[in-house]
Amino acid sequence: MKIGLLFGSFNPIHIGHLIIANYMANHTALDKVWLVVSPQNPLKKYGDLINTYDRLEMAKLATDNATNIAVSDVELKLPQPSYTIDTLTFLKEKYPEHEFALIMGSDNLVTLHKWKNYRLILRDYQIFVYPRPGYENAEFASHPSVTITMTPLMELSATFIRKSLAEKKNVQFFVPDSVLNFIESKSLYR
């Protein structure tokens, strides 16, 4: 089985993440997509990340009825900070029957050269790229391992949702109802 890995903090997970995962699982050569909840991205500031287990639970709630999208907590079991190449190596050893590919936004493709062992990633893994506003021409866009997809362009961000929640604005339809109920039950992002 060919599994696409969509890494993220999912702080919180929103419909943009789900649209990307659904597109990749149904409109590319991938059979399934795993949402990999990352405790901390080494290239990002800690900022206002909420508890990892709350983010994991929201991702599970959001994908509860999905047939070809699952949630992975693999990075919670690995040393921190979590580097993509280390997670890929671990998954390849644990699930030798699967082929793993990366899913990333064109904004991440622009900074790929900053990633640990990025040349190994380009050599050994296929990368499916979804568009992000303002990041159309990435250095590795024409690399043989990179597939630029026609995923619907999403300008929705978790930052926007957190800010809206902090300002007590309605975020209905930006996140699944189950996720919104979880956020409200725990007074997250207030």
Short mmCIF file of C-alpha atoms in Angstrom, two decimals:
data_model
loop_
_atom_site.label_atom_id
_atom_site.label_comp_id
_atom_site.label_asym_id
_atom_site.label_seq_id
_atom_site.Cartn_x
_atom_site.Cartn_y
_atom_site.Cartn_z
CA MET A 1 0.00 0.00 0.00
CA LYS A 2 1.25 3.49 -0.84
CA ILE A 3 0.73 5.81 2.12
CA GLY A 4 1.07 9.57 2.00
CA LEU A 5 2.22 11.24 5.20
CA LEU A 6 0.85 14.68 5.95
CA PHE A 7 2.83 16.02 8.90
CA GLY A 8 1.54 18.89 10.98
CA SER A 9 0.90 20.34 14.39
CA PHE A 10 -2.85 20.36 13.60
CA ASN A 11 -3.28 23.19 16.10
CA PRO A 12 -6.21 22.77 15.49
CA ILE A 13 -7.02 20.49 12.58
CA HIS A 14 -9.36 22.25 10.15
CA ILE A 15 -11.21 21.63 6.91
CA GLY A 16 -8.19 22.76 4.87
CA HIS A 17 -6.15 19.85 6.26
CA LEU A 18 -9.01 17.47 5.57
CA ILE A 19 -9.54 18.69 2.00
CA ILE A 20 -5.82 18.25 1.28
CA ALA A 21 -5.78 14.74 2.81
CA ASN A 22 -8.94 13.73 0.98
CA TYR A 23 -7.64 15.04 -2.34
CA MET A 24 -4.34 13.20 -1.93
CA ALA A 25 -6.07 9.94 -0.95
CA ASN A 26 -8.51 10.07 -3.85
CA HIS A 27 -6.90 11.99 -6.71
CA THR A 28 -3.25 10.84 -6.66
CA ALA A 29 -1.39 7.54 -6.76
CA LEU A 30 -1.69 7.28 -2.96
CA ASP A 31 -3.90 4.58 -1.43
CA LYS A 32 -4.20 6.16 1.99
CA VAL A 33 -3.14 9.27 3.91
CA TRP A 34 -1.85 9.31 7.46
CA LEU A 35 -2.06 12.59 9.35
CA VAL A 36 1.12 12.60 11.45
CA VAL A 37 0.64 14.78 14.52
CA SER A 38 3.99 16.40 15.28
CA PRO A 39 4.82 17.33 18.87
CA GLN A 40 7.08 20.17 17.66
CA ASN A 41 8.36 21.18 14.22
CA PRO A 42 12.11 21.86 14.57
CA LEU A 43 11.84 24.76 12.10
CA LYS A 44 9.01 26.54 13.96
CA LYS A 45 8.87 28.38 17.27
CA TYR A 46 6.97 26.66 20.08
CA GLY A 47 4.45 29.50 20.14
CA ASP A 48 0.92 28.69 21.23
CA LEU A 49 0.89 24.95 20.67
CA ILE A 50 -1.65 23.27 22.90
CA ASN A 51 -1.14 19.85 24.48
CA THR A 52 -0.08 17.25 21.90
CA TYR A 53 -2.68 14.76 23.08
CA ASP A 54 -5.47 17.29 22.61
CA ARG A 55 -4.25 17.91 19.04
CA LEU A 56 -4.09 14.16 18.45
CA GLU A 57 -7.63 13.70 19.79
CA MET A 58 -8.97 16.49 17.54
CA ALA A 59 -7.34 14.85 14.50
CA LYS A 60 -8.95 11.52 15.42
CA LEU A 61 -12.35 13.17 15.88
CA ALA A 62 -12.03 14.92 12.51
CA THR A 63 -11.22 11.69 10.66
CA ASP A 64 -13.53 9.36 12.55
CA ASN A 65 -15.62 8.49 9.47
CA ALA A 66 -12.87 8.70 6.86
CA THR A 67 -12.22 5.51 4.93
CA ASN A 68 -8.74 6.24 3.61
CA ILE A 69 -7.45 8.86 6.07
CA ALA A 70 -5.99 7.84 9.43
CA VAL A 71 -4.15 9.57 12.27
CA SER A 72 -0.65 8.57 13.36
CA ASP A 73 0.98 9.28 16.72
CA VAL A 74 4.35 7.89 15.59
CA GLU A 75 6.23 11.11 16.33
CA LEU A 76 5.06 11.05 19.95
CA LYS A 77 7.09 7.86 20.37
CA LEU A 78 10.30 9.18 18.77
CA PRO A 79 13.01 11.43 20.25
CA GLN A 80 12.38 15.18 20.09
CA PRO A 81 12.65 17.27 18.07
CA SER A 82 11.06 15.12 15.39
CA TYR A 83 12.84 15.21 12.05
CA THR A 84 10.97 13.92 9.01
CA ILE A 85 13.85 11.72 7.83
CA ASP A 86 13.96 9.95 11.22
CA THR A 87 10.20 9.35 11.17
CA LEU A 88 10.39 8.05 7.60
CA THR A 89 13.24 5.68 8.53
CA PHE A 90 11.31 4.40 11.55
CA LEU A 91 8.12 3.84 9.53
CA LYS A 92 10.00 2.09 6.73
CA GLU A 93 11.49 -0.34 9.27
CA LYS A 94 8.22 -0.88 11.16
CA TYR A 95 6.02 -1.29 8.06
CA PRO A 96 8.23 -2.78 5.32
CA GLU A 97 5.10 -3.87 3.42
CA HIS A 98 4.14 -0.21 2.79
CA GLU A 99 5.63 2.45 0.55
CA PHE A 100 5.67 5.89 2.15
CA ALA A 101 5.50 9.26 0.42
CA LEU A 102 5.47 12.80 1.77
CA ILE A 103 2.70 15.34 1.37
CA MET A 104 3.70 18.97 1.78
CA GLY A 105 2.68 22.45 0.82
CA SER A 106 4.64 24.41 -1.75
CA ASP A 107 5.76 26.66 1.14
CA ASN A 108 7.58 23.67 2.67
CA LEU A 109 9.10 22.73 -0.67
CA VAL A 110 10.72 26.18 -0.71
CA THR A 111 12.45 25.46 2.63
CA LEU A 112 13.20 21.77 1.98
CA HIS A 113 16.93 22.55 1.67
CA LYS A 114 16.88 23.40 5.42
CA TRP A 115 15.54 19.98 6.42
CA LYS A 116 17.78 17.35 8.00
CA ASN A 117 19.05 15.00 5.25
CA TYR A 118 16.78 16.56 2.62
CA ARG A 119 18.84 14.98 -0.18
CA LEU A 120 18.00 11.51 1.19
CA ILE A 121 14.32 12.44 1.28
CA LEU A 122 14.46 13.55 -2.36
CA ARG A 123 16.38 10.41 -3.33
CA ASP A 124 14.26 7.85 -1.49
CA TYR A 125 10.72 9.24 -1.27
CA GLN A 126 8.10 10.65 -3.58
CA ILE A 127 6.78 14.05 -2.53
CA PHE A 128 3.25 15.18 -3.36
CA VAL A 129 2.97 18.97 -3.20
CA TYR A 130 -0.21 20.99 -2.76
CA PRO A 131 -0.29 24.71 -3.69
CA ARG A 132 0.03 27.48 -1.11
CA PRO A 133 -0.61 31.14 -1.95
CA GLY A 134 2.60 32.97 -2.84
CA TYR A 135 4.78 29.85 -3.20
CA GLU A 136 4.38 28.89 -6.84
CA ASN A 137 8.01 28.52 -7.94
CA ALA A 138 9.98 26.29 -5.60
CA GLU A 139 13.55 25.19 -6.27
CA PHE A 140 12.70 21.47 -6.24
CA ALA A 141 9.41 21.69 -8.17
CA SER A 142 10.92 19.99 -11.23
CA HIS A 143 12.77 17.29 -9.27
CA PRO A 144 11.82 13.76 -10.47
CA SER A 145 10.64 12.80 -6.95
CA VAL A 146 8.27 15.77 -6.73
CA THR A 147 4.68 15.69 -7.98
CA ILE A 148 2.90 19.04 -8.04
CA THR A 149 -0.82 18.39 -7.56
CA MET A 150 -3.96 20.31 -8.43
CA THR A 151 -5.23 20.20 -4.85
CA PRO A 152 -7.78 22.98 -4.28
CA LEU A 153 -5.98 26.08 -3.03
CA MET A 154 -6.73 26.73 0.63
CA GLU A 155 -6.04 30.00 2.37
CA LEU A 156 -7.45 28.80 5.68
CA SER A 157 -4.91 28.46 8.49
CA ALA A 158 -4.85 27.20 12.05
CA THR A 159 -3.45 30.62 13.03
CA PHE A 160 -6.61 32.28 11.69
CA ILE A 161 -8.78 29.81 13.60
CA ARG A 162 -6.86 30.27 16.87
CA LYS A 163 -7.08 34.04 16.52
CA SER A 164 -10.80 33.86 15.76
CA LEU A 165 -11.41 31.63 18.79
CA ALA A 166 -9.40 33.97 21.02
CA GLU A 167 -11.61 36.83 19.80
CA LYS A 168 -14.71 34.70 20.49
CA LYS A 169 -15.68 34.63 16.81
CA ASN A 170 -17.67 31.80 15.26
CA VAL A 171 -15.49 29.21 13.48
CA GLN A 172 -18.31 26.87 12.52
CA PHE A 173 -17.63 25.22 9.14
CA PHE A 174 -13.87 25.97 9.43
CA VAL A 175 -13.43 22.93 11.67
CA PRO A 176 -15.55 19.77 11.86
CA ASP A 177 -18.37 19.95 14.40
CA SER A 178 -16.77 17.22 16.52
CA VAL A 179 -13.55 19.25 16.73
CA LEU A 180 -15.42 22.46 17.55
CA ASN A 181 -17.30 20.64 20.32
CA PHE A 182 -13.98 19.36 21.72
CA ILE A 183 -12.43 22.85 21.60
CA GLU A 184 -15.43 24.34 23.38
CA SER A 185 -15.61 21.56 26.00
CA LYS A 186 -11.99 22.21 27.00
CA SER A 187 -12.02 26.01 26.43
CA LEU A 188 -9.03 25.72 24.10
CA TYR A 189 -7.49 28.74 22.38
CA ARG A 190 -9.46 31.22 24.54
#
